[in-house]
Coordinates of N, CA and C in Angstrom, one line a residue:
Chain A
X1 N -162.4 42.5 -88.1 CA -161.2 43.2 -88.5 C -160.8 43.6 -87.4
X2 N -159.2 43.9 -87.4 CA -158.2 44.2 -86.2 C -158.4 45.6 -86.3
X3 N -158.5 46.1 -84.8 CA -158.5 48.1 -84.5 C -157.1 48.4 -84.7
X4 N -157.1 49.8 -85.2 CA -155.9 50.7 -85.2 C -156.1 51.6 -84.6
X5 N -154.4 52.2 -83.7 CA -154.4 52.9 -83.2 C -153.9 54.0 -83.7
X6 N -154.4 55.8 -84.0 CA -153.3 56.5 -84.8 C -153.4 57.7 -83.8
X7 N -152.1 58.5 -83.8 CA -152.5 59.4 -83.3 C -153.9 61.0 -83.5
X8 N -154.0 61.6 -83.1 CA -155.4 62.1 -83.7 C -155.3 63.5 -84.5
X9 N -153.4 64.1 -84.1 CA -153.2 65.2 -85.7 C -152.0 65.0 -85.0
X10 N -151.5 65.3 -86.4 CA -149.8 65.8 -86.2 C -149.8 66.7 -87.5
X11 N -149.1 67.8 -87.2 CA -148.0 68.9 -88.0 C -146.9 68.2 -89.0
X12 N -146.9 68.7 -90.1 CA -145.5 68.2 -90.8 C -145.2 69.0 -92.0
X13 N -143.3 69.3 -91.7 CA -143.4 70.4 -92.8 C -143.4 70.3 -93.8
X14 N -143.8 71.8 -94.7 CA -143.7 71.0 -96.5 C -142.5 71.0 -96.7
X15 N -142.4 69.8 -97.6 CA -140.9 69.6 -98.3 C -140.3 68.4 -97.6
X16 N -140.8 68.2 -96.1 CA -139.6 66.8 -95.6 C -140.5 65.9 -95.4
X17 N -139.9 64.6 -95.0 CA -141.4 63.4 -95.5 C -141.9 63.4 -93.5
X18 N -142.7 62.8 -93.9 CA -144.6 62.7 -93.1 C -143.9 61.5 -92.9
X19 N -144.2 61.0 -91.3 CA -144.0 59.6 -91.3 C -144.9 59.5 -90.6
X20 N -146.5 58.5 -90.7 CA -147.6 58.1 -89.8 C -147.5 57.0 -89.4
X21 N -147.9 57.6 -88.2 CA -147.8 56.1 -87.5 C -148.9 55.0 -87.4
X22 N -148.6 54.0 -87.2 CA -150.1 53.1 -86.9 C -149.5 52.0 -86.3
X23 N -150.7 51.5 -84.9 CA -151.3 50.4 -83.7 C -151.6 49.3 -84.5
X24 N -151.6 47.9 -84.6 CA -152.4 47.1 -85.0 C -151.6 46.0 -84.9
X25 N -152.3 46.3 -83.0 CA -151.2 44.4 -82.2 C -152.1 43.5 -82.5
X26 N -153.5 43.7 -82.7 CA -154.2 42.4 -82.7 C -154.4 41.9 -84.2
X27 N -153.5 42.3 -84.9 CA -153.5 41.9 -86.9 C -153.4 40.6 -86.7
X28 N -154.4 39.5 -87.4 CA -154.2 38.7 -88.4 C -153.5 38.2 -88.8
X29 N -152.5 36.9 -89.4 CA -152.1 36.4 -90.1 C -152.6 36.5 -91.8
X30 N -153.7 36.8 -92.0 CA -154.1 36.6 -93.3 C -154.9 38.8 -93.4
X31 N -154.9 39.2 -92.7 CA -155.2 41.3 -92.9 C -154.0 41.5 -93.1
X32 N -154.6 42.3 -94.2 CA -153.6 43.2 -94.5 C -153.7 45.1 -94.4
X33 N -152.7 45.9 -94.0 CA -153.0 46.7 -94.0 C -153.2 47.4 -95.3
X34 N -153.8 48.7 -94.6 CA -154.3 49.3 -95.9 C -154.4 51.3 -95.1
X35 N -154.3 52.0 -96.1 CA -154.0 53.2 -95.9 C -154.6 54.2 -97.0
X36 N -155.4 54.7 -96.4 CA -156.4 55.7 -97.3 C -156.2 57.2 -96.8
X37 N -156.5 58.3 -97.7 CA -156.8 59.8 -97.0 C -158.3 60.5 -97.3
X38 N -158.0 61.3 -96.5 CA -159.5 62.1 -97.6 C -159.6 63.1 -97.3
X39 N -159.2 64.1 -98.2 CA -158.5 65.2 -98.3 C -160.2 66.7 -98.3
X40 N -160.2 67.5 -97.3 CA -161.5 68.1 -97.2 C -162.8 68.4 -98.1
X41 N -164.2 67.4 -97.7 CA -164.8 67.7 -98.7 C -164.8 67.0 -100.2
X42 N -164.2 66.4 -99.8 CA -163.8 65.1 -101.1 C -164.1 63.7 -100.2
X43 N -164.0 62.5 -101.4 CA -164.2 61.4 -100.7 C -162.8 60.6 -100.4
X44 N -162.7 59.7 -99.9 CA -161.5 59.1 -99.3 C -160.5 58.3 -100.4
X45 N -159.5 58.4 -100.5 CA -158.6 58.1 -101.8 C -157.6 57.1 -101.3
X46 N -157.9 55.9 -101.8 CA -156.7 54.8 -101.4 C -155.4 55.2 -101.8
X47 N -154.0 55.2 -100.5 CA -153.2 55.0 -100.9 C -152.3 54.2 -101.1
X48 N -151.9 52.8 -99.9 CA -151.5 51.7 -100.6 C -152.0 50.7 -99.8
X49 N -151.2 49.5 -99.6 CA -151.6 48.6 -98.7 C -150.6 47.2 -98.7
X50 N -150.1 46.9 -98.1 CA -149.3 45.8 -97.8 C -149.8 44.7 -97.0
X51 N -149.3 43.0 -96.9 CA -149.3 42.3 -96.4 C -148.0 42.5 -94.5
X52 N -146.9 42.1 -95.2 CA -145.7 42.1 -94.3 C -144.5 43.0 -94.8
X53 N -144.2 42.3 -96.4 CA -143.1 43.2 -97.0 C -143.6 44.9 -96.8
X54 N -142.6 45.1 -97.0 CA -142.9 47.0 -97.3 C -142.7 47.5 -98.7
X55 N -143.9 48.3 -98.6 CA -144.3 48.8 -100.7 C -144.0 50.0 -100.4
X56 N -144.0 50.1 -101.8 CA -143.9 52.1 -102.2 C -144.2 52.1 -103.6
X57 N -145.2 53.1 -103.4 CA -145.9 53.3 -105.2 C -145.4 54.8 -105.2
X58 N -146.0 55.5 -106.5 CA -146.5 56.8 -106.7 C -146.3 58.0 -106.0
X59 N -147.3 57.5 -104.7 CA -147.7 58.4 -103.8 C -146.7 58.4 -102.2
X60 N -147.0 57.0 -101.7 CA -146.1 57.0 -100.2 C -145.3 55.1 -100.7
X61 N -144.3 55.2 -98.8 CA -144.6 54.2 -98.8 C -144.6 53.4 -97.5
X62 N -145.3 52.4 -97.2 CA -145.4 51.6 -96.2 C -144.5 50.6 -96.0
X63 N -144.3 51.2 -94.1 CA -143.1 49.8 -94.0 C -144.2 49.5 -92.6
X64 N -143.8 47.7 -92.6 CA -144.7 46.9 -92.1 C -143.5 47.0 -90.6
X65 N -144.0 46.3 -89.5 CA -142.5 45.9 -88.8 C -142.4 44.5 -88.8
X66 N -141.5 44.0 -88.3 CA -141.6 42.5 -89.0 C -142.7 41.5 -88.1
X67 N -143.3 42.0 -86.9 CA -144.2 41.2 -85.9 C -145.3 42.2 -86.4
X68 N -145.1 42.8 -87.6 CA -146.8 43.1 -87.7 C -147.9 43.2 -87.0
X69 N -146.9 44.2 -85.8 CA -148.1 45.4 -84.8 C -148.0 45.9 -85.0
X70 N -147.2 47.4 -85.8 CA -147.4 48.8 -86.4 C -146.9 48.6 -88.2
X71 N -147.4 49.6 -88.6 CA -146.8 50.4 -89.7 C -146.3 51.8 -89.7
X72 N -145.8 52.1 -90.3 CA -146.0 53.7 -90.9 C -145.9 54.3 -92.5
X73 N -146.7 55.0 -92.5 CA -147.0 55.5 -93.5 C -145.6 56.1 -93.6
X74 N -145.0 57.1 -94.5 CA -144.5 57.7 -95.2 C -144.6 58.4 -96.3
X75 N -144.7 59.6 -96.2 CA -145.0 60.6 -97.5 C -143.8 60.9 -98.0
X76 N -142.7 61.1 -98.9 CA -141.3 61.3 -99.0 C -141.0 62.7 -99.0
X77 N -141.8 63.7 -99.8 CA -142.0 64.8 -99.9 C -143.2 65.3 -99.7
X78 N -143.9 65.9 -98.0 CA -144.9 66.9 -97.4 C -145.4 68.1 -98.7
X79 N -146.0 67.7 -99.1 CA -146.7 69.1 -99.8 C -147.7 69.5 -99.5
X80 N -148.6 71.2 -99.3 CA -149.6 71.4 -98.6 C -151.1 70.7 -99.0
X81 N -150.8 69.7 -100.2 CA -152.3 69.9 -100.7 C -152.0 68.0 -100.4
X82 N -151.4 67.3 -99.6 CA -151.2 66.4 -98.6 C -152.2 66.4 -97.5
X83 N -152.3 68.0 -96.5 CA -153.2 67.9 -95.7 C -154.2 66.7 -95.5
X84 N -154.8 66.3 -94.6 CA -156.2 65.1 -95.2 C -156.1 64.2 -93.7
X85 N -156.9 64.0 -93.8 CA -157.2 63.1 -92.7 C -156.9 61.4 -93.2
X86 N -155.8 60.8 -92.6 CA -155.1 59.7 -92.9 C -155.4 59.0 -92.1
X87 N -156.4 57.4 -92.7 CA -156.7 56.1 -92.1 C -155.9 55.0 -92.3
X88 N -155.6 54.2 -91.0 CA -155.3 53.3 -91.3 C -156.0 52.1 -90.9
X89 N -156.3 50.8 -92.0 CA -157.2 49.9 -91.9 C -156.4 48.5 -91.7
X90 N -157.3 48.0 -91.3 CA -156.4 45.7 -91.6 C -158.0 45.4 -91.5
X91 N -157.9 45.0 -92.9 CA -159.1 44.2 -93.4 C -158.0 43.0 -94.0
X92 N -159.1 42.2 -94.2 CA -158.5 40.5 -95.2 C -159.0 41.1 -96.7
X93 N -157.9 41.2 -97.7 CA -158.1 41.6 -98.8 C -159.0 40.5 -99.7
X94 N -159.3 41.3 -100.9 CA -160.3 40.3 -101.9 C -161.6 39.9 -101.2
X95 N -162.4 39.7 -101.9 CA -163.9 39.3 -101.4 C -164.3 40.8 -101.1
X96 N -165.3 41.1 -101.1 CA -165.8 42.1 -100.6 C -167.0 42.6 -99.0
X97 N -165.5 42.6 -97.8 CA -165.9 42.6 -96.7 C -165.7 43.9 -96.9
X98 N -166.6 44.6 -95.5 CA -167.3 45.6 -95.2 C -165.7 46.0 -94.8
X99 N -165.4 47.5 -95.2 CA -164.1 48.4 -94.7 C -164.8 49.4 -93.8
X100 N -164.0 49.0 -92.6 CA -164.8 50.0 -91.1 C -162.9 51.2 -91.3
X101 N -163.8 52.5 -91.1 CA -163.1 53.7 -90.9 C -162.8 53.5 -88.8
X102 N -161.6 53.7 -88.7 CA -161.4 54.5 -87.9 C -161.5 55.9 -87.6
X103 N -160.6 56.5 -86.8 CA -160.7 58.4 -86.3 C -160.4 58.7 -87.2
X104 N -158.4 58.1 -87.3 CA -157.7 58.3 -88.1 C -156.8 60.1 -87.7
X105 N -156.1 60.2 -88.9 CA -155.3 61.1 -87.7 C -155.1 62.5 -88.7
X106 N -155.3 63.3 -88.3 CA -155.6 64.7 -89.2 C -153.9 64.9 -89.2
X107 N -153.6 65.3 -90.0 CA -152.5 65.8 -90.9 C -152.3 66.8 -91.4
X108 N -151.7 68.2 -90.9 CA -151.4 69.2 -91.6 C -150.5 69.5 -92.1
X109 N -150.2 69.9 -92.9 CA -148.4 70.2 -93.5 C -148.6 71.5 -93.5
X110 N -147.5 72.4 -92.8 CA -147.4 73.3 -92.5 C -146.2 74.5 -93.7
X111 N -145.9 75.3 -94.5 CA -145.4 75.9 -94.8 C -144.1 76.2 -94.3
Chain B
X1 N -161.1 54.6 -117.3 CA -162.0 55.0 -116.6 C -161.9 55.0 -114.8
X2 N -161.4 55.4 -113.9 CA -160.9 54.8 -112.9 C -162.0 55.8 -111.8
X3 N -163.2 56.4 -112.2 CA -164.0 57.1 -111.5 C -165.4 56.6 -110.9
X4 N -165.4 57.0 -110.1 CA -167.1 56.8 -108.8 C -167.6 58.3 -109.4
X5 N -168.9 58.1 -110.1 CA -169.5 59.4 -110.4 C -170.7 59.6 -109.5
X6 N -170.9 60.1 -108.7 CA -172.4 60.4 -107.6 C -172.8 61.6 -108.3
X7 N -174.4 61.4 -108.0 CA -175.2 62.6 -108.6 C -176.5 62.4 -107.7
X8 N -176.9 63.5 -107.3 CA -176.8 65.1 -107.2 C -175.5 65.3 -106.6
X9 N -174.8 66.3 -106.6 CA -173.3 66.6 -105.9 C -174.3 67.3 -104.3
X10 N -175.4 67.8 -104.4 CA -176.0 68.5 -103.7 C -177.7 68.3 -103.6
X11 N -177.6 67.8 -102.4 CA -179.2 67.9 -102.3 C -179.6 68.1 -101.4
X12 N -181.6 69.2 -101.3 CA -182.1 69.4 -100.3 C -182.9 68.3 -100.5
X13 N -183.8 68.1 -98.9 CA -185.3 67.6 -99.0 C -186.0 68.0 -97.6
X14 N -187.6 68.0 -97.9 CA -188.2 67.8 -96.9 C -188.2 66.3 -96.4
X15 N -188.7 66.2 -95.2 CA -188.9 65.1 -94.4 C -190.3 64.7 -94.8
X16 N -191.0 64.7 -95.4 CA -191.7 64.1 -96.5 C -191.4 64.2 -97.6
X17 N -190.5 64.5 -98.2 CA -190.3 63.9 -99.9 C -189.9 62.9 -100.2
X18 N -189.5 62.3 -101.1 CA -189.1 61.4 -101.9 C -187.9 61.4 -102.2
X19 N -186.9 60.6 -102.8 CA -185.6 61.2 -103.4 C -184.4 60.5 -103.8
X20 N -183.8 60.2 -104.7 CA -182.8 59.3 -104.8 C -181.1 59.7 -105.6
X21 N -180.0 59.1 -104.6 CA -179.0 59.1 -104.6 C -178.1 58.2 -106.1
X22 N -177.7 58.4 -106.4 CA -177.7 57.5 -107.4 C -175.5 57.7 -107.2
X23 N -175.1 56.4 -108.1 CA -173.7 56.1 -108.3 C -173.6 55.5 -109.5
X24 N -172.1 55.9 -110.4 CA -172.2 54.8 -111.0 C -170.9 54.6 -111.6
X25 N -170.1 53.5 -111.8 CA -168.8 53.2 -112.4 C -168.9 51.9 -113.2
X26 N -167.7 52.5 -114.0 CA -167.6 51.5 -115.4 C -166.1 51.1 -114.8
X27 N -165.6 50.7 -114.2 CA -164.7 49.7 -114.0 C -164.9 48.4 -114.0
X28 N -165.8 48.1 -114.1 CA -166.4 46.0 -114.1 C -165.8 45.6 -112.4
X29 N -166.3 46.7 -111.9 CA -166.2 46.3 -110.3 C -167.7 45.3 -109.5
X30 N -167.4 44.5 -109.3 CA -168.8 43.8 -109.3 C -169.0 44.2 -107.5
X31 N -168.5 45.2 -106.8 CA -168.9 45.4 -105.4 C -169.4 46.9 -105.3
X32 N -170.1 46.9 -104.5 CA -170.6 48.4 -105.0 C -171.0 48.6 -102.8
X33 N -170.5 50.2 -102.5 CA -171.0 50.3 -100.7 C -171.6 51.6 -101.0
X34 N -172.1 52.0 -100.2 CA -172.7 53.0 -99.4 C -172.6 53.3 -98.5
X35 N -171.7 54.4 -97.9 CA -171.3 54.7 -96.5 C -171.9 56.5 -96.5
X36 N -172.4 57.0 -95.3 CA -172.3 57.8 -94.2 C -171.5 58.9 -93.9
X37 N -171.2 59.7 -93.5 CA -170.3 60.7 -93.1 C -170.8 62.1 -92.3
X38 N -170.5 61.8 -91.5 CA -171.2 63.5 -90.8 C -169.9 64.1 -90.4
X39 N -170.2 65.5 -89.8 CA -169.0 65.8 -89.5 C -168.6 65.9 -89.0
X40 N -166.7 66.1 -89.0 CA -165.7 65.5 -88.8 C -165.8 64.2 -88.0
X41 N -167.0 63.2 -88.4 CA -166.5 62.1 -87.8 C -166.2 61.2 -89.9
X42 N -165.8 59.7 -89.2 CA -164.7 59.2 -90.0 C -166.1 58.2 -91.3
X43 N -166.2 57.9 -92.2 CA -167.5 57.4 -93.1 C -167.9 56.2 -92.3
X44 N -169.0 56.1 -92.4 CA -169.5 54.6 -91.6 C -170.2 53.6 -92.6
X45 N -170.2 52.3 -92.6 CA -170.7 51.7 -93.8 C -172.0 51.5 -93.5
X46 N -173.3 51.6 -94.9 CA -174.6 51.5 -94.7 C -174.7 50.1 -95.5
X47 N -174.4 49.9 -96.6 CA -174.7 48.6 -97.2 C -173.6 48.8 -98.7
X48 N -173.4 47.4 -98.7 CA -172.9 46.3 -99.8 C -173.7 45.8 -100.4
X49 N -173.4 46.0 -101.8 CA -173.3 44.9 -102.6 C -172.7 43.8 -103.6
X50 N -173.2 42.7 -103.8 CA -171.9 42.4 -104.5 C -172.9 41.2 -105.9
X51 N -171.9 41.6 -106.7 CA -172.5 40.9 -107.8 C -173.9 41.2 -107.8
X52 N -174.7 42.4 -107.3 CA -176.0 42.8 -108.2 C -177.0 42.7 -106.6
X53 N -176.2 41.6 -105.6 CA -177.3 41.8 -104.5 C -176.9 41.7 -103.1
X54 N -177.5 42.1 -102.3 CA -177.5 42.9 -101.3 C -176.8 42.2 -100.4
X55 N -175.3 42.6 -99.5 CA -174.6 41.6 -99.2 C -174.5 41.8 -97.6
X56 N -174.8 43.2 -97.5 CA -174.3 43.5 -96.1 C -175.3 45.1 -96.1
X57 N -176.4 44.7 -94.5 CA -177.1 46.4 -94.6 C -176.5 46.6 -92.6
X58 N -175.7 47.5 -92.9 CA -175.5 47.4 -91.2 C -176.7 48.2 -90.5
X59 N -177.9 47.2 -90.5 CA -178.8 48.0 -89.7 C -179.5 49.2 -89.7
X60 N -179.3 49.7 -91.2 CA -179.6 51.2 -91.6 C -181.2 51.5 -91.5
X61 N -181.5 52.3 -90.8 CA -183.2 52.2 -90.8 C -184.2 51.9 -92.4
X62 N -185.2 51.4 -92.4 CA -185.6 51.4 -93.6 C -186.3 52.7 -94.2
X63 N -186.3 53.6 -93.7 CA -186.2 55.1 -94.7 C -185.0 55.3 -95.5
X64 N -184.2 54.6 -95.8 CA -182.8 54.3 -96.8 C -182.7 53.2 -97.3
X65 N -183.2 52.9 -99.1 CA -183.4 52.4 -99.6 C -182.5 51.8 -100.5
X66 N -182.0 50.7 -100.7 CA -181.0 50.6 -101.9 C -180.8 50.7 -102.8
X67 N -180.6 49.6 -103.8 CA -181.0 49.1 -105.2 C -179.5 49.0 -106.3
X68 N -179.5 48.4 -106.4 CA -178.5 48.1 -107.8 C -179.2 47.2 -108.8
X69 N -179.4 48.0 -109.5 CA -179.7 47.8 -110.7 C -179.3 46.8 -112.3
X70 N -178.1 47.7 -112.0 CA -177.0 46.5 -112.7 C -175.9 46.4 -112.2
X71 N -174.9 45.8 -112.9 CA -173.6 45.9 -111.8 C -172.5 47.3 -112.2
X72 N -172.9 48.6 -113.1 CA -172.3 49.5 -113.0 C -173.2 50.9 -112.5
X73 N -174.5 50.7 -112.3 CA -175.2 51.0 -111.4 C -175.8 51.2 -109.8
X74 N -175.8 51.7 -109.2 CA -176.3 52.2 -107.4 C -176.3 53.1 -107.2
X75 N -177.7 53.0 -106.9 CA -179.0 53.9 -106.2 C -179.4 53.6 -104.5
X76 N -179.4 54.9 -104.1 CA -180.3 55.2 -102.7 C -181.4 56.0 -102.9
X77 N -182.7 54.8 -102.3 CA -183.7 55.7 -102.4 C -184.4 56.3 -100.8
X78 N -184.5 57.4 -100.7 CA -184.2 58.8 -99.2 C -186.3 58.8 -98.8
X79 N -186.8 58.2 -97.9 CA -188.1 58.4 -97.8 C -188.6 59.0 -96.2
X80 N -189.3 60.0 -96.2 CA -189.1 60.0 -94.4 C -187.8 60.8 -94.1
X81 N -187.5 61.0 -94.6 CA -185.8 61.3 -93.5 C -186.1 62.3 -92.5
X82 N -185.0 62.0 -91.4 CA -185.0 63.4 -90.2 C -184.0 64.3 -90.3
X83 N -183.1 65.3 -90.1 CA -182.8 66.0 -89.8 C -181.4 65.6 -89.9
X84 N -181.6 64.6 -88.6 CA -180.3 63.9 -88.2 C -179.8 63.0 -89.6
X85 N -180.0 62.8 -90.3 CA -180.0 62.0 -91.4 C -179.1 63.3 -92.8
X86 N -179.3 64.5 -92.4 CA -178.1 65.3 -92.9 C -176.7 65.2 -92.8
X87 N -175.9 64.7 -93.8 CA -174.3 64.3 -94.1 C -174.3 63.6 -95.6
X88 N -173.0 63.7 -95.5 CA -172.5 62.9 -97.3 C -172.7 61.7 -97.3
X89 N -172.8 61.8 -97.8 CA -173.5 59.9 -98.4 C -172.4 59.8 -99.1
X90 N -171.4 59.0 -99.6 CA -170.5 58.5 -100.2 C -170.7 56.8 -100.8
X91 N -170.4 57.1 -102.5 CA -170.6 55.4 -102.5 C -169.1 55.0 -103.5
X92 N -168.7 53.7 -103.3 CA -167.8 52.8 -103.6 C -167.6 51.8 -104.3
X93 N -166.6 51.7 -105.1 CA -166.4 50.0 -105.8 C -165.6 49.6 -105.7
X94 N -165.2 48.0 -105.7 CA -163.9 47.7 -105.4 C -164.3 46.6 -106.7
X95 N -162.7 45.6 -106.6 CA -163.4 44.1 -106.9 C -163.3 44.1 -108.2
X96 N -162.5 43.6 -109.4 CA -162.8 43.2 -110.8 C -163.3 41.7 -111.1
X97 N -164.3 42.1 -111.8 CA -165.1 40.6 -112.1 C -164.3 39.8 -112.6
X98 N -162.9 39.9 -113.5 CA -162.1 38.7 -113.8 C -160.5 38.7 -113.1
X99 N -160.5 40.0 -112.7 CA -158.9 39.6 -111.9 C -159.1 39.8 -110.9
X100 N -157.4 40.4 -110.2 CA -157.0 40.5 -108.7 C -157.9 41.2 -108.1
X101 N -158.8 41.0 -107.3 CA -159.5 42.0 -105.7 C -158.4 42.4 -104.8
X102 N -157.9 42.8 -105.3 CA -156.6 43.3 -104.2 C -157.6 43.8 -102.9
X103 N -158.9 44.7 -103.2 CA -159.3 45.5 -102.0 C -159.5 46.4 -101.5
X104 N -158.8 47.3 -102.6 CA -158.8 48.4 -103.2 C -160.3 48.7 -103.3
X105 N -161.1 50.2 -102.4 CA -162.4 50.5 -102.7 C -162.0 51.9 -103.3
X106 N -162.3 52.1 -104.3 CA -162.6 53.6 -104.8 C -163.4 54.4 -105.5
X107 N -163.7 55.8 -104.0 CA -164.8 56.0 -103.9 C -165.0 57.4 -104.8
X108 N -166.5 57.9 -104.6 CA -166.5 59.0 -105.4 C -166.5 60.2 -104.6
X109 N -167.2 61.5 -104.8 CA -166.5 62.8 -104.5 C -168.1 62.7 -103.5
X110 N -168.9 61.8 -103.6 CA -169.7 62.1 -102.5 C -171.2 63.1 -102.6
X111 N -172.7 62.9 -102.1 CA -173.8 63.7 -102.1 C -173.8 63.8 -100.8
X112 N -174.1 65.4 -100.8 CA -174.1 66.1 -99.5 C -175.6 66.2 -99.7
X113 N -176.3 65.5 -98.3 CA -177.9 65.9 -98.3 C -178.1 66.5 -97.3
X114 N -179.1 67.3 -97.2 CA -179.2 68.5 -96.0 C -180.7 68.1 -96.0
X115 N -181.4 67.6 -95.3 CA -182.8 67.2 -94.5 C -183.3 68.4 -94.2
X116 N -184.9 69.3 -94.2 CA -185.1 70.2 -93.9 C -186.2 70.0 -92.5

């Protein structure tokens, strides 16, 4: 699986949009971009994934650049409950491949 | 039901004890996973079961012994552990038997293990 690079930490203002970047310059054509988050002392939670088109669900939006070498997860209106470690992962969808977590981005939403 | 249930939530054991962690899901998923997470570190994959057969073992020491009795259950048997094995153990599942497998993993809340 391709490696990803995320900032180790960032702060976001409550009520504002939070833009979380991820670089994955070695991504292969059949690899998807997945985002998970882990709130303190809980299990990781799936957020969203995409291949090349932008995706949106009730939790977030995923913007993938045209060359697919980077992506941005957007939390439209950050709340204090969004404080978590966010993981950007690239892997082949389907099958039962290993899902490998990188170091993630510790996001703190500030009142 | 979109839950993965892990028991116990907390476990304290001595280095000579034998104990087990249990994981259950009723989403019809055919793949189940064990991860280990140390404090302030990302989860690390230990084992993957696919259709009740062990498909991935990430060179985990034999003192950890996984078992998949059926498609809904996953156990992790623990024996002769070391204090450095103290961690949060996470179970996850993915994949539907008859539907589209989009690769999402559903995680339980974990079992926090302390080895004395």
